[in-house]
Amino acid sequence: MTEDWKLNKSSDVPLHRQIYEYIKHRIMNGEWPVGIRIPTQRDLAAKFQVNRSTIVYALGELAADGLVESRVGQGTLVINNTWSLLAATPPPDWNHYVKSGSYQPNIHMIQQINRAETDSNMIRLGTGELSPDLLPTDQMRQAFSGNMASRFTLGYSEPKGSLYLREIIGEHLKKKGIMASPSSILIVSGGLQGLQLISLGLLEQGSSILVENPSYLNSIHVFQSAGMHLHGIPMDEQGIRLDTIDRLKRQHSAALLYTIPSFQNPTGTLMSSDRRAELLRVCAQERLPVIEDDVYGDIWFDTPSPPPLKALDKQGLVLYMGSMSKTLGPGLRLGWIVGPEPVIDRLSDIKMQTDYGSSSLSQHAVAEWLSSELYENHLDHIRAELLKRRDFILSILDQYFADIACWNIPQGGFYIWLRIKNLLSIRPLFEQALKESILLNPGNIYDRNDQQHLRLSYAYASFNQMESGLIRLAELIRLQLGKERLSRDL
C-alpha cells in the first residue's frame, strides 16, 4: 500500500474494514512504529473523506487487536506491531530518534502549507514561486537538445562549482555593479543551502542574527536549528530601519545582519538607494557583516532596482546571494554566494563534505542561459506577465477589500502585504480557507505576533483562481470579523 492509497467505495468490503487493513499494514510493515502517534480521527476522516464514526469503528478494531491505544492528552498511539506481546528485546523506538534530531521541525502551519501545495485543486494565493505557465520549460527542453553539449559533463564539478558558470555569473554580476572573480563565487544548491553553509561554517552556536521584521527567516528554521537566535528590526516603506541596529548589535552581540533589499519577502518592500547606502555605512561602523539576499532583484517592473549593497561594498562586508529559483525555475536548485575568498574557500570545503557539489546538469543549463540572450529575453517576458498579474490582483483588492484591508503596491517581486484593518484570529481564517481549497500564507509565520497580515502572491495562481479565491477570501474575512465581534459583545 502506498501513501496515496485511496478507499474503494464501490467495493463489497466495508469502508471501516478497508481503513482497518490500511492502518494495520502500515503498523505491521514498520512504517508506523511502536510509540508513534497516528493521525487524529479528524485528519483520517478528511484523508479518506468519510465520517468520523467510520474512523472510530476502524480504530476500535485495531485497539481490540492490541495494536493501538488511545491515551488522554496523547491521542492514539501504536503500542504493538505483532499479534502477541513478545518478551524478546523490543523494537527500536524510532519516535525517540525523530524527536532527538537537532534540526527543528517546521512550525505546524508551514507543514500544513507544504502538504497543501501538493494538491492540484488548491488555490495557492501565497505561493512564492512562478506559475508553471511562466517557466520556460519548452525552451529549456529545446536548449538541451540543441547546442549545449560542448561543455556538458555528468561528472563532479570543482569544489566551488563549474569554473565556466562562475565566469558567466561574474559577467552577469557586472551588470549590477558587482565585481567578482570566479574564485570569490561559490555555486550552491539554492539559497537555503547557502544559508545552511553560512550557519555551519561561519557562525558559533548561540550566535545572534539581526533580521528584518517580518522576515522570511522566521518561516524556516535553517539558522534556529543550528542554535542561532533571530532578533527582528522594524521596517518602513524604504526598507529596514537603521535607528536600532547599533543598540541591538551591542545588546545581543549580533554576529551578522540578514536582509532582502529588493522586493522583500514577505512584504514586497524595495529598499531605497539612500537607505542602502546608510545601512552599509552603519554596518561598517558597527563591524557587522551583512548577508544580502537578492533572489528577487531581477524581477522589477518599471524601473531597475537600485544597485545591490554588494555593489557599494568596499570593505568585503557583504556576502551576496543570488538564485535562479525565482526567475528560471525552482527545480534547478541553483544559486550562488559571492564574498571574500577566505570565506568562499571555507564554505566550499563544507559544501564538498555535504553534497560533493551542485548538479552538473543545472550548472550547465544556467551557464548556457546566462551566456546567451535567453535569460534576458525570459526576464523581459516574466516581468511583463507578473506586472499584468499584479495589476489584476490590485483591481480585485480595490473592488472587494477596500473596507476591510489596506495594502502596498509592489514595484517588483512576487508579493503584496495585505493588512486586515481589524485584529482577528488568523488560525481559524487559515483553517476555514484551507477547507475551501484556498491556501493562505498568514503573517504570523513571518512574525509570530502578527494577526493582521496575509502574504498574497500574484506569481503562482491563475487569473481565474486569483479572482475566485480573493472574492471568497474577502467573504471569509468578513465572516470571521463578524463572529469575533459577536463573541466580544456577548
Coordinates of C-alpha atoms in Angstrom, one line a residue:
M1 CA 0.0 0.0 0.0
T2 CA 1.3 3.4 -0.9
E3 CA 0.9 6.8 0.7
D4 CA -1.6 7.9 -1.9
W5 CA -3.8 4.7 -1.3
K6 CA -7.5 5.5 -1.6
L7 CA -10.7 3.8 -0.4
N8 CA -12.6 1.8 -3.0
K9 CA -16.1 3.0 -2.3
S10 CA -17.6 0.6 -4.8
S11 CA -16.0 -2.5 -3.1
D12 CA -18.0 -5.0 -1.2
V13 CA -15.5 -4.6 1.7
P14 CA -16.9 -2.2 4.2
L15 CA -15.2 1.2 4.4
H16 CA -14.2 0.8 8.0
R17 CA -12.6 -2.6 7.2
Q18 CA -10.6 -1.1 4.3
I19 CA -9.3 1.6 6.7
Y20 CA -8.5 -1.0 9.3
E21 CA -6.4 -3.0 6.8
Y22 CA -4.6 0.1 5.6
I23 CA -3.6 1.2 9.1
K24 CA -2.7 -2.4 10.1
H25 CA -0.5 -2.7 7.1
R26 CA 1.4 0.5 8.0
I27 CA 1.9 -0.8 11.6
M28 CA 2.9 -4.3 10.7
N29 CA 5.2 -3.0 7.9
G30 CA 7.1 -0.8 10.4
E31 CA 6.0 2.4 8.7
W32 CA 4.2 3.5 11.9
P33 CA 6.5 2.1 14.6
V34 CA 5.7 1.4 18.3
G35 CA 5.3 4.7 20.2
I36 CA 4.3 6.9 17.3
R37 CA 1.1 8.9 17.5
I38 CA -1.1 8.2 14.4
P39 CA -3.1 10.9 12.7
T40 CA -6.1 12.2 14.6
Q41 CA -9.6 10.9 13.9
R42 CA -10.4 14.3 12.2
D43 CA -7.3 14.1 9.9
L44 CA -8.1 10.5 9.0
A45 CA -11.7 11.3 8.2
A46 CA -10.5 14.2 6.0
K47 CA -7.9 12.0 4.3
F48 CA -10.4 9.2 3.4
Q49 CA -13.4 11.5 3.1
V50 CA -15.6 9.5 5.4
N51 CA -17.5 10.2 8.6
R52 CA -15.6 10.2 11.9
S53 CA -17.8 7.3 13.1
T54 CA -16.2 5.1 10.3
I55 CA -12.7 6.0 11.7
V56 CA -13.8 5.3 15.3
Y57 CA -15.1 1.9 14.2
A58 CA -11.8 1.0 12.4
L59 CA -9.7 2.2 15.4
G60 CA -11.8 0.2 17.8
E61 CA -11.0 -3.0 15.9
L62 CA -7.3 -2.1 15.9
A63 CA -7.4 -1.4 19.7
A64 CA -9.2 -4.8 20.2
D65 CA -6.3 -6.4 18.3
G66 CA -3.8 -4.8 20.7
L67 CA -2.2 -2.6 18.0
V68 CA -3.2 0.8 19.1
E69 CA -4.3 2.5 22.3
S70 CA -6.0 5.9 23.0
R71 CA -4.5 7.9 25.8
V72 CA -5.8 11.1 27.3
G73 CA -3.8 14.1 26.1
Q74 CA -1.6 11.9 23.8
G75 CA -4.0 10.8 21.1
T76 CA -3.9 7.3 19.6
L77 CA -0.6 5.6 19.9
V78 CA 0.8 2.4 18.2
I79 CA 1.6 0.0 21.1
N80 CA 2.4 -3.2 19.3
N81 CA 3.4 -4.4 15.9
T82 CA 2.8 -8.1 16.2
W83 CA -0.1 -10.3 17.3
S84 CA 1.4 -11.4 20.5
L85 CA 3.2 -9.4 23.2
L86 CA 6.7 -10.6 22.7
A87 CA 9.0 -11.0 25.7
A88 CA 12.1 -10.5 23.4
T89 CA 14.0 -7.3 23.0
P90 CA 11.6 -4.6 22.0
P91 CA 12.0 -3.0 18.5
P92 CA 13.8 0.4 18.3
D93 CA 11.7 3.4 19.3
W94 CA 12.0 5.4 16.1
N95 CA 9.7 8.0 17.6
H96 CA 12.5 8.8 20.2
Y97 CA 15.0 9.2 17.3
V98 CA 12.7 11.5 15.4
K99 CA 12.3 13.8 18.4
S100 CA 16.1 13.7 19.1
G101 CA 17.3 15.2 15.9
S102 CA 19.0 18.6 16.1
Y103 CA 17.1 20.1 13.1
Q104 CA 13.9 21.7 14.3
P105 CA 10.7 20.7 12.6
N106 CA 8.8 23.3 10.7
I107 CA 6.0 25.1 12.6
H108 CA 2.7 23.3 12.2
M109 CA 1.2 25.8 9.8
I110 CA 4.2 25.7 7.5
Q111 CA 3.9 21.9 7.4
Q112 CA 0.2 22.3 6.5
I113 CA 1.1 24.7 3.7
N114 CA 3.8 22.3 2.4
R115 CA 1.3 19.4 2.3
A116 CA -1.5 21.5 0.7
E117 CA 0.8 22.7 -2.1
T118 CA 0.8 19.2 -3.4
D119 CA -3.0 19.3 -4.0
S120 CA -3.6 20.3 -7.6
N121 CA -7.1 21.6 -6.7
M122 CA -5.8 24.1 -4.2
I123 CA -5.9 27.8 -5.0
R124 CA -2.5 28.9 -3.8
L125 CA -2.8 32.6 -3.0
G126 CA 0.5 32.9 -1.2
T127 CA 2.9 30.6 -3.0
G128 CA 6.3 32.2 -3.6
E129 CA 7.2 30.7 -7.0
L130 CA 6.4 31.2 -10.6
S131 CA 3.4 29.5 -12.1
P132 CA 4.3 26.5 -14.3
D133 CA 2.8 28.6 -17.2
L134 CA 5.6 31.2 -16.7
L135 CA 8.5 28.7 -16.6
P136 CA 10.5 28.3 -19.8
T137 CA 10.0 24.5 -19.9
D138 CA 9.8 24.2 -23.7
Q139 CA 12.8 26.5 -24.3
M140 CA 14.8 24.6 -21.8
R141 CA 13.9 21.3 -23.4
Q142 CA 14.9 22.6 -26.8
A143 CA 18.1 24.1 -25.5
F144 CA 19.2 20.7 -24.1
S145 CA 18.5 19.0 -27.4
G146 CA 20.4 21.7 -29.3
N147 CA 24.0 23.0 -29.0
M148 CA 24.5 22.6 -25.3
A149 CA 26.7 19.5 -25.4
S150 CA 30.1 21.1 -25.9
R151 CA 30.9 21.7 -22.2
F152 CA 28.5 19.3 -20.7
T153 CA 29.6 16.6 -18.2
L154 CA 27.9 14.3 -15.7
G155 CA 30.9 14.2 -13.5
Y156 CA 31.5 16.1 -10.3
S157 CA 32.3 19.8 -10.7
E158 CA 35.1 21.7 -8.9
P159 CA 34.6 22.4 -5.2
K160 CA 33.3 26.0 -5.9
G161 CA 31.3 24.9 -8.9
S162 CA 31.8 24.9 -12.6
L163 CA 34.5 27.4 -13.5
Y164 CA 32.6 28.2 -16.7
L165 CA 29.5 29.0 -14.8
R166 CA 31.3 31.1 -12.2
E167 CA 32.9 33.1 -15.1
I168 CA 29.5 33.7 -16.6
I169 CA 28.0 34.7 -13.3
G170 CA 30.9 37.1 -12.8
E171 CA 29.9 38.8 -16.1
H172 CA 26.3 38.8 -15.1
L173 CA 27.0 40.5 -11.8
K174 CA 29.0 43.2 -13.6
K175 CA 25.6 44.5 -14.9
K176 CA 24.6 45.0 -11.3
G177 CA 27.8 46.8 -10.4
I178 CA 29.3 43.9 -8.6
M179 CA 32.9 43.0 -9.4
A180 CA 33.6 39.3 -8.5
S181 CA 36.3 37.0 -9.8
P182 CA 35.4 33.3 -10.2
S183 CA 37.5 32.4 -7.1
S184 CA 35.1 34.6 -5.0
I185 CA 32.0 32.9 -6.2
L186 CA 30.5 29.6 -4.8
I187 CA 27.8 27.7 -6.6
V188 CA 25.2 26.4 -4.1
S189 CA 22.0 24.2 -4.4
G190 CA 19.6 27.1 -3.9
G191 CA 19.6 29.9 -1.4
L192 CA 18.6 27.7 1.5
Q193 CA 21.8 25.7 1.2
G194 CA 23.7 28.9 1.1
L195 CA 22.2 29.9 4.5
Q196 CA 22.9 26.4 5.8
L197 CA 26.6 26.6 4.8
I198 CA 26.9 30.0 6.4
S199 CA 25.4 28.8 9.7
L200 CA 27.7 25.7 9.7
G201 CA 30.8 27.3 8.5
L202 CA 30.9 30.9 9.8
L203 CA 28.8 31.1 13.0
E204 CA 29.2 29.8 16.5
Q205 CA 26.3 28.0 18.1
G206 CA 24.2 30.5 20.1
S207 CA 25.1 33.4 17.8
S208 CA 22.6 36.2 17.3
I209 CA 21.4 37.3 13.8
L210 CA 19.6 40.6 13.1
V211 CA 16.8 40.3 10.6
E212 CA 14.0 42.4 9.1
N213 CA 10.7 42.0 10.9
P214 CA 8.7 40.4 9.4
S215 CA 11.2 38.1 7.8
Y216 CA 11.2 35.0 5.6
L217 CA 13.8 33.6 8.0
N218 CA 11.1 33.2 10.7
S219 CA 9.2 30.8 8.4
I220 CA 12.2 28.4 8.1
H221 CA 14.5 27.0 10.8
V222 CA 17.8 26.9 9.0
F223 CA 19.5 29.2 11.5
Q224 CA 17.4 28.2 14.5
S225 CA 18.3 24.6 14.1
A226 CA 22.0 25.5 14.1
G227 CA 21.4 27.1 17.5
M228 CA 21.2 30.7 16.3
H229 CA 18.9 33.4 17.7
L230 CA 17.0 35.8 15.5
H231 CA 16.2 39.4 16.5
G232 CA 13.9 41.5 14.5
I233 CA 14.4 45.0 13.3
P234 CA 11.3 47.1 12.3
M235 CA 10.8 48.2 8.7
D236 CA 9.2 51.2 7.0
E237 CA 8.3 51.9 3.3
Q238 CA 12.0 52.4 2.5
G239 CA 13.2 49.1 4.0
I240 CA 14.9 48.1 7.2
R241 CA 15.0 50.9 9.8
L242 CA 18.5 51.8 11.0
D243 CA 17.9 53.5 14.3
T244 CA 18.0 50.4 16.4
I245 CA 20.9 48.4 14.7
D246 CA 23.7 49.7 16.9
R247 CA 21.7 49.1 20.2
L248 CA 20.6 45.6 19.1
K249 CA 24.1 44.7 17.9
R250 CA 25.6 45.6 21.3
Q251 CA 22.7 44.1 23.3
H252 CA 22.8 40.7 21.6
S253 CA 26.5 40.7 20.4
A254 CA 25.0 40.1 16.9
A255 CA 27.2 38.2 14.5
L256 CA 25.6 39.4 11.3
L257 CA 22.6 41.1 9.7
Y258 CA 20.4 39.4 7.0
T259 CA 18.4 41.5 4.6
I260 CA 16.4 41.2 1.3
P261 CA 16.7 44.8 0.0
S262 CA 14.9 44.2 -3.3
F263 CA 11.2 43.3 -3.0
Q264 CA 11.5 41.8 0.4
N265 CA 9.8 38.5 1.4
P266 CA 7.1 38.8 2.7
T267 CA 6.3 42.5 2.4
G268 CA 7.4 43.2 -1.2
T269 CA 9.3 46.3 0.1
L270 CA 12.0 47.9 -2.1
M271 CA 14.8 49.4 -0.1
S272 CA 15.7 52.9 -1.4
S273 CA 19.2 53.8 -2.7
D274 CA 19.7 56.2 0.2
R275 CA 18.7 53.6 2.8
R276 CA 21.1 51.0 1.2
A277 CA 24.0 53.4 1.4
E278 CA 23.2 54.3 5.0
L279 CA 22.7 50.7 6.0
L280 CA 26.1 49.8 4.7
R281 CA 27.6 52.8 6.5
V282 CA 26.0 51.8 9.8
C283 CA 27.1 48.1 9.4
A284 CA 30.6 49.1 8.5
Q285 CA 30.7 51.4 11.6
E286 CA 29.4 48.6 13.8
R287 CA 31.7 46.0 12.1
L288 CA 28.5 44.0 11.4
P289 CA 28.7 41.6 8.4
V290 CA 25.7 41.5 6.1
I291 CA 24.1 38.7 4.2
E292 CA 22.3 40.3 1.2
D293 CA 19.7 38.0 -0.4
D294 CA 19.0 39.3 -3.9
V295 CA 16.8 36.5 -5.3
Y296 CA 14.1 38.9 -6.4
G297 CA 16.4 41.7 -7.6
D298 CA 15.9 40.9 -11.3
I299 CA 12.1 41.0 -11.1
W300 CA 11.4 44.7 -11.3
F301 CA 8.6 46.2 -13.3
D302 CA 9.1 49.8 -14.5
T303 CA 12.5 50.8 -13.2
P304 CA 15.5 48.6 -12.3
S305 CA 16.2 48.0 -8.7
P306 CA 18.9 50.2 -7.0
P307 CA 22.4 48.7 -7.1
P308 CA 22.8 45.9 -4.6
L309 CA 24.6 46.5 -1.3
K310 CA 27.4 44.4 -2.6
A311 CA 28.0 46.9 -5.4
L312 CA 28.6 49.6 -2.8
D313 CA 30.7 47.3 -0.6
K314 CA 34.4 48.5 -0.5
Q315 CA 35.4 46.5 2.7
G316 CA 34.3 43.0 1.9
L317 CA 31.4 43.4 4.4
V318 CA 28.7 41.8 2.4
L319 CA 28.0 38.2 1.5
Y320 CA 25.8 38.4 -1.6
M321 CA 23.4 35.6 -2.5
G322 CA 21.6 35.1 -5.8
S323 CA 19.5 32.3 -7.2
M324 CA 17.7 31.1 -10.3
S325 CA 14.8 29.7 -8.2
K326 CA 12.5 32.8 -8.6
T327 CA 13.3 33.5 -12.3
L328 CA 14.3 30.5 -14.3
G329 CA 12.8 27.6 -12.2
P330 CA 12.9 26.4 -8.6
G331 CA 13.6 22.8 -9.8
L332 CA 17.0 23.8 -10.9
R333 CA 18.1 24.2 -7.3
L334 CA 20.9 26.5 -8.2
G335 CA 22.2 29.7 -6.7
W336 CA 25.5 31.4 -5.7
I337 CA 27.3 33.2 -2.9
V338 CA 29.7 36.0 -3.5
G339 CA 32.2 37.1 -0.8
P340 CA 35.8 37.3 0.3
E341 CA 37.9 34.4 -1.0
P342 CA 38.7 33.0 2.5
V343 CA 35.0 32.9 3.3
I344 CA 34.2 31.2 -0.1
D345 CA 37.0 28.7 0.4
R346 CA 35.6 27.8 3.9
L347 CA 32.1 27.4 2.6
S348 CA 33.1 25.4 -0.5
D349 CA 35.0 23.0 1.8
I350 CA 31.9 22.4 3.8
K351 CA 29.7 22.1 0.7
M352 CA 32.0 19.3 -0.6
Q353 CA 31.6 17.5 2.7
T354 CA 27.8 17.9 2.4
D355 CA 26.9 17.0 -1.2
Y356 CA 30.1 17.0 -3.3
G357 CA 28.8 19.8 -5.5
S358 CA 25.6 21.1 -7.1
S359 CA 24.0 19.4 -10.1
S360 CA 26.2 19.5 -13.1
L361 CA 23.1 19.4 -15.3
S362 CA 21.7 22.5 -13.6
Q363 CA 25.0 24.3 -13.7
H364 CA 25.4 23.7 -17.4
A365 CA 21.9 24.8 -18.1
V366 CA 22.2 28.1 -16.2
A367 CA 25.6 28.9 -17.8
E368 CA 24.1 28.5 -21.3
W369 CA 21.1 30.7 -20.4
L370 CA 23.1 33.4 -18.8
S371 CA 25.7 33.4 -21.6
S372 CA 23.1 34.0 -24.3
E373 CA 20.1 36.3 -24.8
L374 CA 17.8 33.5 -23.5
Y375 CA 17.9 34.7 -19.9
E376 CA 17.3 38.4 -20.6
N377 CA 14.5 37.7 -23.0
H378 CA 12.9 35.4 -20.4
L379 CA 13.2 38.2 -17.8
D380 CA 11.5 40.6 -20.1
H381 CA 8.7 38.1 -20.5
I382 CA 8.1 37.3 -16.9
R383 CA 8.4 41.0 -15.8
A384 CA 5.6 41.8 -18.3
E385 CA 3.4 38.9 -17.2
L386 CA 3.9 39.5 -13.5
L387 CA 3.0 43.2 -14.0
K388 CA -0.3 42.1 -15.6
R389 CA -0.9 39.8 -12.6
R390 CA 0.0 42.4 -10.1
D391 CA -2.4 44.9 -11.7
F392 CA -5.1 42.3 -11.9
I393 CA -4.9 41.3 -8.2
L394 CA -4.8 45.0 -7.2
S395 CA -8.1 45.6 -9.2
I396 CA -9.7 42.7 -7.2
L397 CA -8.5 44.2 -3.9
D398 CA -9.8 47.6 -4.8
Q399 CA -13.2 46.1 -5.5
Y400 CA -13.6 43.7 -2.7
F401 CA -11.2 44.6 0.1
A402 CA -11.2 48.4 0.4
D403 CA -13.3 48.5 3.5
I404 CA -11.6 45.7 5.4
A405 CA -7.9 45.9 4.4
C406 CA -5.1 48.0 3.1
W407 CA -2.0 47.0 1.1
N408 CA 1.2 48.1 -0.6
I409 CA 1.7 48.4 -4.4
P410 CA 5.0 46.5 -5.1
Q411 CA 7.3 47.7 -7.8
G412 CA 8.6 44.2 -8.5
G413 CA 8.9 40.7 -7.0
F414 CA 6.0 38.4 -6.1
Y415 CA 4.2 39.8 -3.1
I416 CA 1.5 42.1 -1.8
W417 CA 1.5 42.5 2.0
L418 CA -2.2 42.7 2.9
R419 CA -3.1 44.3 6.2
I420 CA -6.5 43.5 7.6
K421 CA -7.7 46.7 9.4
N422 CA -9.1 44.9 12.4
L423 CA -7.5 42.3 14.6
L424 CA -8.8 38.8 14.0
S425 CA -7.7 35.2 14.9
I426 CA -5.7 34.2 11.9
R427 CA -5.7 30.4 12.6
P428 CA -9.5 30.0 12.2
L429 CA -9.3 32.0 9.0
F430 CA -6.5 29.9 7.7
E431 CA -8.2 26.6 8.6
Q432 CA -11.6 27.7 7.0
A433 CA -9.9 28.8 3.8
L434 CA -8.0 25.5 3.7
K435 CA -11.3 23.6 3.9
E436 CA -12.5 25.5 0.9
S437 CA -9.2 24.7 -1.0
I438 CA -7.8 28.2 -0.6
L439 CA -4.2 28.2 0.7
L440 CA -3.0 31.3 2.5
N441 CA 0.3 32.5 3.9
P442 CA -0.6 34.3 7.2
G443 CA 1.6 37.0 8.6
N444 CA 2.3 35.0 11.8
I445 CA 4.6 32.6 10.0
Y446 CA 6.9 35.6 9.3
D447 CA 6.3 37.4 12.7
R448 CA 4.8 35.2 15.4
N449 CA 2.9 38.1 16.9
D450 CA 1.3 39.2 13.6
Q451 CA -2.5 38.7 13.5
Q452 CA -3.3 41.2 10.8
H453 CA -1.4 40.4 7.6
L454 CA -1.5 38.0 4.8
R455 CA 1.2 37.5 2.2
L456 CA -0.5 37.5 -1.2
S457 CA 1.4 36.3 -4.3
Y458 CA 0.5 37.1 -7.9
A459 CA 3.1 34.8 -9.2
Y460 CA 1.5 31.3 -9.0
A461 CA -2.3 31.2 -9.1
S462 CA -4.1 31.6 -12.5
F463 CA -6.2 34.7 -13.2
N464 CA -9.4 32.8 -12.6
Q465 CA -8.0 31.3 -9.3
M466 CA -6.9 34.7 -8.1
E467 CA -10.3 36.2 -8.8
S468 CA -12.4 33.4 -7.3
G469 CA -10.0 32.8 -4.4
L470 CA -9.8 36.5 -3.4
I471 CA -13.5 37.1 -3.6
R472 CA -14.2 34.2 -1.3
L473 CA -11.3 35.3 1.0
A474 CA -13.0 38.7 1.4
E475 CA -16.2 36.9 2.4
L476 CA -14.3 34.7 4.9
I477 CA -12.6 37.7 6.5
R478 CA -15.9 39.4 6.9
L479 CA -17.5 36.3 8.4
Q480 CA -14.5 35.9 10.8
L481 CA -14.6 39.5 11.9
G482 CA -18.4 39.2 12.4
K483 CA -18.0 36.1 14.6
E484 CA -15.4 37.7 16.8
R485 CA -17.3 40.9 17.1
L486 CA -20.4 39.0 18.2
S487 CA -18.3 37.0 20.7
R488 CA -16.9 40.2 22.2
D489 CA -20.4 41.7 22.5
L490 CA -21.6 38.6 24.4

